XYZ file of C-alpha atoms in Angstrom:
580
model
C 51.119 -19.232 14.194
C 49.967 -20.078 10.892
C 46.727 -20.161 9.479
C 44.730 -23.141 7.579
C 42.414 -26.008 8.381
C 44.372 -28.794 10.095
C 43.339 -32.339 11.071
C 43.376 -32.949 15.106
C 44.842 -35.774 16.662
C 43.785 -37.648 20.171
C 45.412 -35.910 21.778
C 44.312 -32.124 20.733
C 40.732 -33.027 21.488
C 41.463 -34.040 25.076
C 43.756 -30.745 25.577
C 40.858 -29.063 23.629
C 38.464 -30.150 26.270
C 40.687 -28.611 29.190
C 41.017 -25.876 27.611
C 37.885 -24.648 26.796
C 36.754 -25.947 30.484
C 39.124 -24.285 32.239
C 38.427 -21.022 29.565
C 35.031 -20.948 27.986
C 35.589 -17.894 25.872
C 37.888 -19.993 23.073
C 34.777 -22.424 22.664
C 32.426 -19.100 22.200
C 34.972 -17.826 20.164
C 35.138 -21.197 17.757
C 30.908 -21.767 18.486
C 30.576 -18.254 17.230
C 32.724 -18.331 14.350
C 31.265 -21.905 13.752
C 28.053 -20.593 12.810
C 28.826 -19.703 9.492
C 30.100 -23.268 9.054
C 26.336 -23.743 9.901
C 24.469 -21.961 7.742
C 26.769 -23.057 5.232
C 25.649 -26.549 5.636
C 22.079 -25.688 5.638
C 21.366 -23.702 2.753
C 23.239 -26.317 0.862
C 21.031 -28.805 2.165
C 18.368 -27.377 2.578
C 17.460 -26.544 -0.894
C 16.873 -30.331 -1.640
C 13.508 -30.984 0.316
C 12.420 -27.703 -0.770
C 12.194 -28.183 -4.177
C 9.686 -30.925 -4.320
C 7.160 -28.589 -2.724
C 8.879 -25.514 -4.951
C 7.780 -27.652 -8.099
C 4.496 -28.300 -6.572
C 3.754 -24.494 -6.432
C 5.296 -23.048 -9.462
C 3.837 -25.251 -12.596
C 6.725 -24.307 -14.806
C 9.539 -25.697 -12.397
C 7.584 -28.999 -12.396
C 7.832 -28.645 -16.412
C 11.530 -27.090 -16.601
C 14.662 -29.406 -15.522
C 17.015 -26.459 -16.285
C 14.602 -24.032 -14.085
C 15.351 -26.577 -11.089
C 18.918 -26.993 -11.777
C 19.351 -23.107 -11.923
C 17.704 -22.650 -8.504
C 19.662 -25.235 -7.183
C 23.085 -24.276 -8.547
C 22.971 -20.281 -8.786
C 23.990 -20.726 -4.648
C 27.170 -22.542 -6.285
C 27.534 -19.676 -8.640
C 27.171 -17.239 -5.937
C 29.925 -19.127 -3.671
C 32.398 -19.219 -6.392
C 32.272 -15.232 -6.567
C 31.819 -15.288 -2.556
C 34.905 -17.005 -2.011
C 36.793 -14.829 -4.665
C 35.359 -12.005 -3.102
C 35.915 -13.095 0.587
C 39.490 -13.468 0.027
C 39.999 -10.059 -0.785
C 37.810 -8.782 1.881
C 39.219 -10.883 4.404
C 43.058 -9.227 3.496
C 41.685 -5.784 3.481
C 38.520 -5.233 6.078
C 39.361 -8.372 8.087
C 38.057 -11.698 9.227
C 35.430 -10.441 11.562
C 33.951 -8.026 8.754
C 34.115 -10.608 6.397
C 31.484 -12.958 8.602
C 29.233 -10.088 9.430
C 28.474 -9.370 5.452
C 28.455 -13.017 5.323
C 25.317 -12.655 7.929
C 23.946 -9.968 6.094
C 23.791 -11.395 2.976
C 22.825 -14.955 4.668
C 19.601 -13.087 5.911
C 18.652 -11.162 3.005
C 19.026 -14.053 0.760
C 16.838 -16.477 3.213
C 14.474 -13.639 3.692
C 13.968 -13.121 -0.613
C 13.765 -16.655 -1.045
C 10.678 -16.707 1.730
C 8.098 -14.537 0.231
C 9.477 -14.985 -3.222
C 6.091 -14.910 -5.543
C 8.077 -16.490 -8.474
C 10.359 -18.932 -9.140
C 13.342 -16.097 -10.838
C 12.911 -14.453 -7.021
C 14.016 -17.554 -5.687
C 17.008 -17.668 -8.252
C 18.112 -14.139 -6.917
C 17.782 -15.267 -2.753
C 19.617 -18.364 -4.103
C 22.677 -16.289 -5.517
C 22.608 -14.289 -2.567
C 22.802 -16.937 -0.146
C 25.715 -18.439 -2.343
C 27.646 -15.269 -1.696
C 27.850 -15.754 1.769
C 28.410 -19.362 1.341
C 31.796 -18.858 -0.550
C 32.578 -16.645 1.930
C 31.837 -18.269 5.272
C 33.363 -21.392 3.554
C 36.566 -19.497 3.615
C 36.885 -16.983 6.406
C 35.082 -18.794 9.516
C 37.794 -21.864 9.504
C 40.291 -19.329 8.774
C 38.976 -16.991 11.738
C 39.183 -19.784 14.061
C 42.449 -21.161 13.258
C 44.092 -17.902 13.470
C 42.515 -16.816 17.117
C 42.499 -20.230 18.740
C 45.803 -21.748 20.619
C 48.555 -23.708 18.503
C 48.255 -26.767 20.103
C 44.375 -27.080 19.945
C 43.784 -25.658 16.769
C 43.096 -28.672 14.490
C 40.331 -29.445 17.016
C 38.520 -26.019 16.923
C 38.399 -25.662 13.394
C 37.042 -29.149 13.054
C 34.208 -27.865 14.507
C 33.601 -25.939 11.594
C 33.853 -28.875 9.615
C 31.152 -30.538 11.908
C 29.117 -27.474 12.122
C 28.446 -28.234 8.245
C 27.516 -31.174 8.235
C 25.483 -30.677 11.318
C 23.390 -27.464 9.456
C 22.945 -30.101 6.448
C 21.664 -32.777 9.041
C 19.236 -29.990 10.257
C 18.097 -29.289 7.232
C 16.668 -32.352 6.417
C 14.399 -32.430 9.963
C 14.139 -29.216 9.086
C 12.413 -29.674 5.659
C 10.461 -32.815 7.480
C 8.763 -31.125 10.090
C 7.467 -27.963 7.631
C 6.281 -30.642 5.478
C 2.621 -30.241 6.536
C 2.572 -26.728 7.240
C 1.042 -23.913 4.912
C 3.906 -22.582 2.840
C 5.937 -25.389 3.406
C 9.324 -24.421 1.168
C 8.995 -20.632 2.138
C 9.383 -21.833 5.970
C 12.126 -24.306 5.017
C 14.153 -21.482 3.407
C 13.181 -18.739 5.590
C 14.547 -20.487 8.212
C 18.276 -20.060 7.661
C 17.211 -15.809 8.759
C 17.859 -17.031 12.395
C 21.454 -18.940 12.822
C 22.558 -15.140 10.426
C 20.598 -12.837 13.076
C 22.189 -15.100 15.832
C 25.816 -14.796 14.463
C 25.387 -11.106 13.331
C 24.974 -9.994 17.272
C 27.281 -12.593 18.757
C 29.785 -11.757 16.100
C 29.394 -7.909 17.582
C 30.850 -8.791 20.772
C 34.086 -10.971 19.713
C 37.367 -9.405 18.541
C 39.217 -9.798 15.080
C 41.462 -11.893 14.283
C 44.785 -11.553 16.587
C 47.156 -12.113 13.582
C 45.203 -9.787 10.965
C 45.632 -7.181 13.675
C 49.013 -7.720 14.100
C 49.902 -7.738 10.662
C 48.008 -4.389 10.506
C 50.676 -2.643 13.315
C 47.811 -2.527 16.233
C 50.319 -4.633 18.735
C 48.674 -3.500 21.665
C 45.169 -4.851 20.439
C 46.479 -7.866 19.410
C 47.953 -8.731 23.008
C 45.191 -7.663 24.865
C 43.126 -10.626 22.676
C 45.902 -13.238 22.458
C 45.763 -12.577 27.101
C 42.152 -13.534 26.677
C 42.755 -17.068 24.612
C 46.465 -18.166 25.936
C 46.934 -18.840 29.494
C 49.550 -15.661 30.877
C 52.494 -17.829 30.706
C 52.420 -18.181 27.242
C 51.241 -14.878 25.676
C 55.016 -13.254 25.315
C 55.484 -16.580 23.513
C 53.107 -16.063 21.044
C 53.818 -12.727 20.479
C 57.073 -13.755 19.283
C 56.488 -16.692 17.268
C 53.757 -14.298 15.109
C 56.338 -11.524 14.570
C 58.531 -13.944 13.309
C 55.817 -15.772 11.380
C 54.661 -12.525 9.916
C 58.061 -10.786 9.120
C 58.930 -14.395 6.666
C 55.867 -14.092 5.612
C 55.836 -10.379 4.091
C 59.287 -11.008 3.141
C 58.310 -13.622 0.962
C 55.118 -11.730 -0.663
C 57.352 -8.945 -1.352
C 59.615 -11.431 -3.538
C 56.620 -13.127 -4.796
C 55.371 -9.299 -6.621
C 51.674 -7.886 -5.304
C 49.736 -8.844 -8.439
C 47.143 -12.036 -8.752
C 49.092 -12.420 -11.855
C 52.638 -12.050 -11.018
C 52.053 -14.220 -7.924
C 50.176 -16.616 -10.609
C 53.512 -16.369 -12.996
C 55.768 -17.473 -9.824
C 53.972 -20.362 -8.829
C 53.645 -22.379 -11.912
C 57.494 -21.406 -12.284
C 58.184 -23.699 -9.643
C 58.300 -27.040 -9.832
C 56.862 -27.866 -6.000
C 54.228 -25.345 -6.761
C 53.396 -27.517 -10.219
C 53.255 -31.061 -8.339
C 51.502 -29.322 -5.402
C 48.510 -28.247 -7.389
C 48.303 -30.981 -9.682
C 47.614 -32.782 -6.229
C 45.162 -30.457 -4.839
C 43.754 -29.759 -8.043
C 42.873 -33.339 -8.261
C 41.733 -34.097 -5.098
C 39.049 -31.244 -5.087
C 37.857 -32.453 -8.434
C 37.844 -35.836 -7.859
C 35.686 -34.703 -4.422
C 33.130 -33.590 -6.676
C 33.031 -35.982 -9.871
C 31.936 -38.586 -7.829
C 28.592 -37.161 -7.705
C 28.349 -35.904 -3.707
C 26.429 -32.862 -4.048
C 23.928 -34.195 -6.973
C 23.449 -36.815 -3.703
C 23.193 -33.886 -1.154
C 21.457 -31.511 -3.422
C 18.736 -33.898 -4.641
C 18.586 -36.272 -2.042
C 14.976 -36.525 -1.739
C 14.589 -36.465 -5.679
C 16.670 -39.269 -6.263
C 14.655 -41.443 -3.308
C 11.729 -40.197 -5.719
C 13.857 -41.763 -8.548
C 13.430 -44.642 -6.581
C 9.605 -45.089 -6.825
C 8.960 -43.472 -3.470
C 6.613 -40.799 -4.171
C 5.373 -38.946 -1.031
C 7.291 -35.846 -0.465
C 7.832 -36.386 3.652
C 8.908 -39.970 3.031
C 11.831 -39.242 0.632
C 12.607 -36.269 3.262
C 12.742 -38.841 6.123
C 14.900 -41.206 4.120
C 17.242 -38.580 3.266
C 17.704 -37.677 6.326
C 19.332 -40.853 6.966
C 22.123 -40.116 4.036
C 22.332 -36.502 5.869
C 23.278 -38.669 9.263
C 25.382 -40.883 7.463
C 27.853 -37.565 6.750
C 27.928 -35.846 9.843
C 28.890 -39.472 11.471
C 31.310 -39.830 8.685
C 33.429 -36.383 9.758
C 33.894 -37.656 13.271
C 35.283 -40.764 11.967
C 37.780 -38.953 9.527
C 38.678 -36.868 12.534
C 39.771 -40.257 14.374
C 41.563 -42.000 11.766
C 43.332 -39.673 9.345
C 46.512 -38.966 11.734
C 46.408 -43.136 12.180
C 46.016 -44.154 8.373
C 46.768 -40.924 6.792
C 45.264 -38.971 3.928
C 46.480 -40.691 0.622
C 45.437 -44.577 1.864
C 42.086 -43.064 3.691
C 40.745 -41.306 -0.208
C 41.980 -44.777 -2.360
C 39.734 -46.872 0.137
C 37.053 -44.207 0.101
C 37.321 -44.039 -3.955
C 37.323 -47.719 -3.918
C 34.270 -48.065 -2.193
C 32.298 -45.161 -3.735
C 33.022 -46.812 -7.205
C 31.658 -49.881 -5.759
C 28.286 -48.442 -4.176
C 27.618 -46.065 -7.184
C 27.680 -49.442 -9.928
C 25.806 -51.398 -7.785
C 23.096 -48.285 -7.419
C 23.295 -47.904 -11.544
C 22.692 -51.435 -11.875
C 19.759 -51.016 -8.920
C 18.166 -48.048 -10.898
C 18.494 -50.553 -14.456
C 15.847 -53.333 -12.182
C 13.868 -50.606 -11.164
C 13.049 -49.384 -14.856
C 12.909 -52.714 -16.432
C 10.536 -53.695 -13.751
C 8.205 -50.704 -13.778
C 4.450 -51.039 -14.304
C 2.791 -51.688 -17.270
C 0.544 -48.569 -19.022
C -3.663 -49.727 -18.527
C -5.093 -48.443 -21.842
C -8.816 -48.552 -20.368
C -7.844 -47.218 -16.959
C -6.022 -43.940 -19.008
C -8.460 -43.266 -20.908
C -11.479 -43.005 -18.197
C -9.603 -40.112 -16.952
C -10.740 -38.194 -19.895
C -9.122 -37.222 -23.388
C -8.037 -33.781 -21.910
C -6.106 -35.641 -19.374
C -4.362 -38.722 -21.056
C -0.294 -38.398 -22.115
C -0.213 -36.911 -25.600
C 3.045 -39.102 -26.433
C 0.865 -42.234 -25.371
C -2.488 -41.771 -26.835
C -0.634 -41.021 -30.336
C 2.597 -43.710 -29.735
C 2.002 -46.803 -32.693
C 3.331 -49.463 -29.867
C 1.173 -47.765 -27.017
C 0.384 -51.340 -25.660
C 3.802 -51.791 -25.051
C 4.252 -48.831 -22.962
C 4.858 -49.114 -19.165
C 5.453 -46.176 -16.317
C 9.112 -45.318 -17.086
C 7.963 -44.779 -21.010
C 5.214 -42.213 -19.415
C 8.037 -40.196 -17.150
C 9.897 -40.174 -19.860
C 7.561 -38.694 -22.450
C 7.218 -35.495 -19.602
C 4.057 -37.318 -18.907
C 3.253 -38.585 -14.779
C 2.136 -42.211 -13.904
C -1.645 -42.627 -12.060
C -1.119 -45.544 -10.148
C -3.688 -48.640 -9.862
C -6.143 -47.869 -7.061
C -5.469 -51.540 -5.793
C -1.285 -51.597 -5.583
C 1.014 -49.392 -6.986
C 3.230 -52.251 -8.742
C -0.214 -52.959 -11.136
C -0.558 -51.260 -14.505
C -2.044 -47.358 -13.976
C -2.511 -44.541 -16.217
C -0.263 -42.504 -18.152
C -1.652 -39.121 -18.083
C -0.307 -35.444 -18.585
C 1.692 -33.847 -15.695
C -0.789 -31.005 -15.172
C -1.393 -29.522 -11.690
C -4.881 -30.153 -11.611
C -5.020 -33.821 -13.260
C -2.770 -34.742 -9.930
C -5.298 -33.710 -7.940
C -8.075 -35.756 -9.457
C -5.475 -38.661 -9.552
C -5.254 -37.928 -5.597
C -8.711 -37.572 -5.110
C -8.948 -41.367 -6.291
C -6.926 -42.239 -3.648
C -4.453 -43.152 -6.162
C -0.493 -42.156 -5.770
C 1.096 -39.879 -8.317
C 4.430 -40.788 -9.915
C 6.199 -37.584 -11.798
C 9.694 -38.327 -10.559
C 10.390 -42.436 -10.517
C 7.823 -45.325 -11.104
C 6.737 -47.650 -8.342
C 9.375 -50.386 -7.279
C 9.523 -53.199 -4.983
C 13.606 -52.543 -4.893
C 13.608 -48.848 -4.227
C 14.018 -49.205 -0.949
C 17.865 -51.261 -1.872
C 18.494 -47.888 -3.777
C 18.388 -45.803 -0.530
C 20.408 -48.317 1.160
C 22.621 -48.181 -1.203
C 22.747 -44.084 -1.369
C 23.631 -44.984 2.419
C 26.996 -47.114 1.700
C 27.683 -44.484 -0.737
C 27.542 -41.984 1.941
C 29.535 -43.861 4.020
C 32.396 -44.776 2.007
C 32.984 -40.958 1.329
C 32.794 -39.015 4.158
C 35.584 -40.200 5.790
C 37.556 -40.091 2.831
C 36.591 -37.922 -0.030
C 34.500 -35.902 2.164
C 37.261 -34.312 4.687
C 40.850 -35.163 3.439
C 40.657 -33.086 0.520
C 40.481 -29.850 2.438
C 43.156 -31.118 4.965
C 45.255 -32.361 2.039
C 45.017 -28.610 0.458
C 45.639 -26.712 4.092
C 49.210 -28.649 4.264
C 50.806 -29.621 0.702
C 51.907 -25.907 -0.654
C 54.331 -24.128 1.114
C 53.763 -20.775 3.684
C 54.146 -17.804 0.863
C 51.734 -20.132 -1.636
C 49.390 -21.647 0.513
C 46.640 -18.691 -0.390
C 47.067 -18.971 -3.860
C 47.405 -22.681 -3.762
C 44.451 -23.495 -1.690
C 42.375 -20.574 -3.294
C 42.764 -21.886 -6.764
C 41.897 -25.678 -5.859
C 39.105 -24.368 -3.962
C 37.500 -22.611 -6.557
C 38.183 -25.354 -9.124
C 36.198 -27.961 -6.510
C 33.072 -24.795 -6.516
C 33.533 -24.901 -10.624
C 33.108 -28.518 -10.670
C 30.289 -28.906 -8.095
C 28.089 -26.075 -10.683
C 28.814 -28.414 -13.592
C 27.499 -31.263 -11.730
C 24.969 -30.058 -10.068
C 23.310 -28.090 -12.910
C 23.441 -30.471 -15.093
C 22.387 -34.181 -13.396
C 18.486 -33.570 -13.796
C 19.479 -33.151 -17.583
C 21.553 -36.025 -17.476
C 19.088 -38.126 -15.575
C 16.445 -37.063 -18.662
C 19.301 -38.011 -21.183
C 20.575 -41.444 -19.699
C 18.449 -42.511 -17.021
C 18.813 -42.919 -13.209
C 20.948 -45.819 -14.078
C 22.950 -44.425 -16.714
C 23.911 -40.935 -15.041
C 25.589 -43.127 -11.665
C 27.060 -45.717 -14.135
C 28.536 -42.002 -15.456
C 29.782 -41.153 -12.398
C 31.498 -44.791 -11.562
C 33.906 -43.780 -14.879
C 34.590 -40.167 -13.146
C 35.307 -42.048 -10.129
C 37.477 -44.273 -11.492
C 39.489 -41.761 -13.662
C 39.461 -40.169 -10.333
C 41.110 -43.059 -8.882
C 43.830 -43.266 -11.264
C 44.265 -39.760 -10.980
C 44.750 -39.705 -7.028
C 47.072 -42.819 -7.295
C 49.512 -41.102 -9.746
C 49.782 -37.740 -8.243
C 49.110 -37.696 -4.692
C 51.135 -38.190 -2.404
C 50.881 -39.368 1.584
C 51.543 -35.864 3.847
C 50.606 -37.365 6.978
C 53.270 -36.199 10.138
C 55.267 -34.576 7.888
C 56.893 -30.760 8.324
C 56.104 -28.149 5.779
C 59.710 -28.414 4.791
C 59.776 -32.169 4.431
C 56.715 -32.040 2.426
C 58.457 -29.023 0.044
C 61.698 -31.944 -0.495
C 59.216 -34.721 -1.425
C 57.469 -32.499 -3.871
C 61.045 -31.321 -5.121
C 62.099 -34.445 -5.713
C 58.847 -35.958 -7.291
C 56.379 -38.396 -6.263
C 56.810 -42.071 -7.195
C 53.903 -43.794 -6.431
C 54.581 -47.589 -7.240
C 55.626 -49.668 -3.515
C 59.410 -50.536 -4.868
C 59.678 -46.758 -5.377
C 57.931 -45.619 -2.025
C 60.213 -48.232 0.049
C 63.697 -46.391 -1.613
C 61.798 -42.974 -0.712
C 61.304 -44.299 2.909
C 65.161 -45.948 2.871
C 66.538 -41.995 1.911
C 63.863 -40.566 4.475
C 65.606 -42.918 7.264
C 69.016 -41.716 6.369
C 68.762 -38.349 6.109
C 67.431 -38.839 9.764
C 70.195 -40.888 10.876
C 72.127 -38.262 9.485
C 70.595 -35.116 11.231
C-alpha cells in the first residue's frame, strides 16, 4: 500500500462510486480529509477580491505595491515552512494530528485577519493561514491515499485535488456576494473560520492513518480501521501487503542513514535520483513561471488592469477564470491515463505561451489607446487635488490616463464616457470620493478600454490551456517518477522549490507590472514559458502505465527525447517483453 497522489482512470471512478455506495464511511473519510484541500483553495483565492477593498480601507496599501505583495505572499512564506514543518509532524505525531493543527491554525489565522485594525495584522493572519496551507497541501492527500482502498485510491485523492479548486471557485462568489456588505474584506477572510471549525470536529471522530499506525507497532488498531474501509474478504490481504510494504521500506531508510543530510548525500549520488529531480524540479517550476498564481492571486486586479474599474465587476469576471480551473481538473482527470503526462504539459505549455503573447500584445492596445489627460477638466478639481507629476510635467498636453497611473497618480473619468479625456488627479482617499460624487468612475488600477473585455477572454484561454496540463500533471508526475525509499525526499524537495518559486512571483508582479507594464510583465512570462518548454522537452520524460521499476530502468538508462531515439527506446521496451 503505498502512499502518494495518483491519477485515476475510468475505471477507478466507477469502482469508486460502488464503493463508497455500498460503504459511505470511505467517502466521509476522503470528504473529511478533503476539507483541508478546501480551505487550501480558498485562502489562496480568496485573498485576491479582498484586496481591492483592503486598499480601499488602509490608505498606505493603496500607496505601497510591496505592502500588497507582502500580504499576498507572506501565506506563500508561511506554506513553505508549513510544508517543511508538516512533514516532520506528519512522521512523528501522525496524519490526523497534523490536520487538526492545520485547523487550528486555519482558524486563528482567518479569525486575525477579520478584525485586523491594520494592514501588518493582516500580514501576521496571512502567515498563519500559510502555515496550515503547506501543511494541509501535504498531509490531507497523503491521509487519504494511505486510508482509502488500493484500487480506488487515485479517485479519492483526486478529490482533494478538486476540493482546491472548488474552495478557490468559492472564493470568488464568496468575495462577490460580501461585496456590498459593511466590512466587506473582514467577512471575505473571516470566512475561511468555518470549513477549519467544521474539519476540527469531524476530524475528532475519524481514525489515523492505518499505515502510520502500523508502522508505529499498534497492529490491532490498524486492523480494526483497515475492517471498516476494505470489504472482510480482503482485510488479511492488506495486512500483508503493508507488512511487506513497510518492512522494504525501513530496510531501505536504514541504508539510506536517518539524517536530512545523509539522505540528501545519497540521492544526488545516484544517477536515477539526479534525472528524477531534474524532472520534477522542472516541472514544478515551470508550473509556476508561467505566471498561474499572479493570475489566481490578482485576478480581479489584473481585470482592473484591464480598464474595468468597479470592484464587484472584476470579482464577477474572475470568477469565470476561477470556473475555468475547477472544470480544467476534471478534464485532466479524464485524459491523462489516455494521452499521458509528458504530451498533456507540451500542449498545455504550447497553448499558455500562445494566450499569454496574445494578452501582452492586448494589454500594449489598451495603453496606447488610453484616454487623453483634459487640462481644464483637472484643474476645476482644485490645485490641492490635481497629479503633482502632471501639473509640473513640460509635455503635460501630451499626457493621457496610462501617463497619470503611472506617475502614482488615479484617472477622473469624463462625466459623459469613460473613453473621453478626464482628469489626472492625486490618488488620495478623499479626492475619489469627490470624483464619485460627480458621478464620474475612478481609474487607480488600469485606464478605460474598449478591448478590456478581449483581455479577460483571453485570461480565460489562458486558464484553460493550463489546468489540464500544467495545473495537475506536475503533482502526478512528482507522486510516480522517484523510487519507494526517495519518493519523500524527492517529492518534498520539488514541492518546496514550486512554493519558492510561486513567493518570487507572486511578490514581485505588482512591481513588475510598475516596472514594465501590463504588457511587458506577460510578454515576461511568454520567455519563462518558453524556457519552460524547452526545459520540459529535454528532461521529462512520458511515465504514463509504467511500474515503479520500469520507470527506475528508463531513468537509469537516460532519457532521449528526440522521436528516432524514443522509437529504439520503445523497440528495447518490446523485447525485453517478448523476452519476460
Amino acid at each position: 500500500m503505498e502512499g502518494g497522489p495518483q491519477a485515476a482512470s475510468k475505471n477507478e471512478f466507477t469502482e469508486c462510486w460502488n464503493r463508497a455506495t455500498g460503504s459511505p464511511y470511505i467517502m466521509r473519510l476522503a470528504l473529511s480529509a478533503g476539507i483541508g484541500g478546501f480551505l487550501f483553495g480558498y485562502d489562496t483565492g480568496v485573498i485576491s477580491g479582498a484586496l481591492l477593498y483592503i486598499r480601499e480601507d488602509f490608505e498606505q496599501v493603496e500607496k505601497k505595491t510591496w505592502l500588497q505583495e507582502t500580504i499576498v505572499s507572506m501565506a506563500i512564506a508561511g506554506a513553505i515552512f508549513g510544508a517543511a514543518f508538516g512533514g516532520w509532524m506528519n512522521d512523528k505525531l501522525g496524519r490526523k494530528k497534523s490536520i487538526l493543527t492545520a485547523d487550528v491554525l486555519f482558524f486563528i489565522g482567518a479569525i486575525v485577519m477579520a478584525v485586523a485594525p491594520a494592514p501588518w495584522v493582516i500580514i501576521v493572519g496571512r502567515v498563519l493561514v500559510g502555515l496550515g496551507v503547506g501543511m494541509a497541501s501535504m498531509t490531507a492527500p497523503l491521509y487519504i491515499s494511505e486510508a482509502s482502498p488500493a484500487n480506488i485510491r487515485g479517485a479519492l485523492v483526486c478529490i482533494n485535488a478538486l476540493l482546491i479548486t472548488g474552495g478557490q471557485f468559492l472564493a470568488y462568489l464568496i468575495n462577490l456576494a460580501f461585496t456590498k456588505t459593511p466590512g466587506t474584506w473582514r467577512w471575505m477572510l473571516g470566512v475561511a473560520a468555518v470549513p477549519a471549525a467544521v474539519q476540527l470536529v469531524l476530524m475528532f471522530s475519524l481514525p489515523e492513518s492505518p499505515r502510520w499506525l502500523y508502522r508505529q507497532g499498534k497492529v490491532e488498531e490498524t486492523k480494526e480501521i483497515l475492517s471498516r474501509i476494505y470489504r472482510p474478504d480482503e482485510v488479511e490481504e492488506e495486512m500483508k501487503a503493508m507488512e511487506e510494504s513497510i518492512k522494504i521500506e525501513k530496510e531501505e531508510e536504514s541504508s539510506m542513514g536517518q539524517s536530512f543530510g545523509e539522505k540528501l548525500k545519497g540521492a544526488l549520488s545516484n544517477v536515477v535520483i539526479r534525472r528524477a529531480l531534474y524532472a520534477g524540479i522542472t516541472v514544478q517550476v515551470a508550473q509556476q513561471f508561467v505566471g498561474i498564481n499572479t493570475v489566481m492571486y490578482y485576478s480581479p486586479t489584473i481585470v482592473q488592469f484591464a480598464g474595468i474599474a468597479s470592484n464587484s465587476t472584476a470579482l464577477a469576471l474572475s470568477l469565470i477564470t476561477s470556473g475555468l480551473n475547477a472544470v480544467g481538473s476534471i478534464i485532466s482527470m479524464i485524459f491523462i491515463d489516455r494521452y499521458g503526462r509528458r504530451r498533456l504539459m507540451l500542449i498545455s505549455m504550447t497553448g499558455i505561451i500562445v494566450c499569454l503573447v496574445v494578452l501582452s500584445g492586448v494589454f500594449y492596445q489598451a495603453a496606447h489607446h488610453a484616454p487623453g489627460i483634459n487640462h481644464q477638466d483637472t484643474l476645476s478639481f482644485g490645485t490641492n487635488s490635481t497629479c503633482k507629476a502632471y501639473t509640473s510635467a513640460p509635455n503635460f498636453s501630451s499626457w493621457n490616463c496610462m501617463q497619470c497611473l503611472q506617475a502614482e497618480c488615479a484617472f477622473c473619468s469624463n462625466g459623459e464616457s469613460e473613453f473621453l479625456p478626464g482628469a489626472c488627479l492625486a490618488a488620495e482617499k478623499s479626492i475619489r470620493g469627490v470624483c464619485r460624487v460627480k458621478q464620474r468612475v475612478w481609474f487607480s488600477q488600469g485606464c478605460p478600454s474598449k478591448i478590456g473585455i478581449v483581455a479577460v477572454l483571453i485570461l480565460g484561454l489562458y486558464i484553460i490551456a493550463y489546468s489540464p496540463g500544467m495545473g495537475s500533471v506536475p503533482w502526478v508526475l512528482n507522486s510516480e517518477i522517484y523510487p519507494l525509499r526517495f519518493r519523500g525526499l524527492g517529492g518534498g524537495i520539488a514541492a518546496v522549490s514550486n512554493w519558492c518559486i510561486n513567493l518570487i512571483m507572486s511578490e514581485t508582479f505588482l512591481s513588475m507590472v510598475n516596472a514594465l507594464g501590463s504588457a511587458g510583465t506577460f510578454l515576461l512570462y511568454a520567455g519563462f514559458s518558453t524556457i519552460s518548454l524547452i526545459a520540459i522537452f529535454l528532461l521529462v520524460p512520458e511515465t504514463k502505465g509504467l511500474q515503479f521499476e520500469e520507470v527506475e530502468k528508463l531513468l537509469q538508462k537516460g532519457f532521449r527525447p528526440f522521436s528516432c531515439n524514443q522509437k529504439e527506446e520503445h523497440k528495447d521496451k518490446k523485447k525485453d517483453l517478448e523476452s519476460n
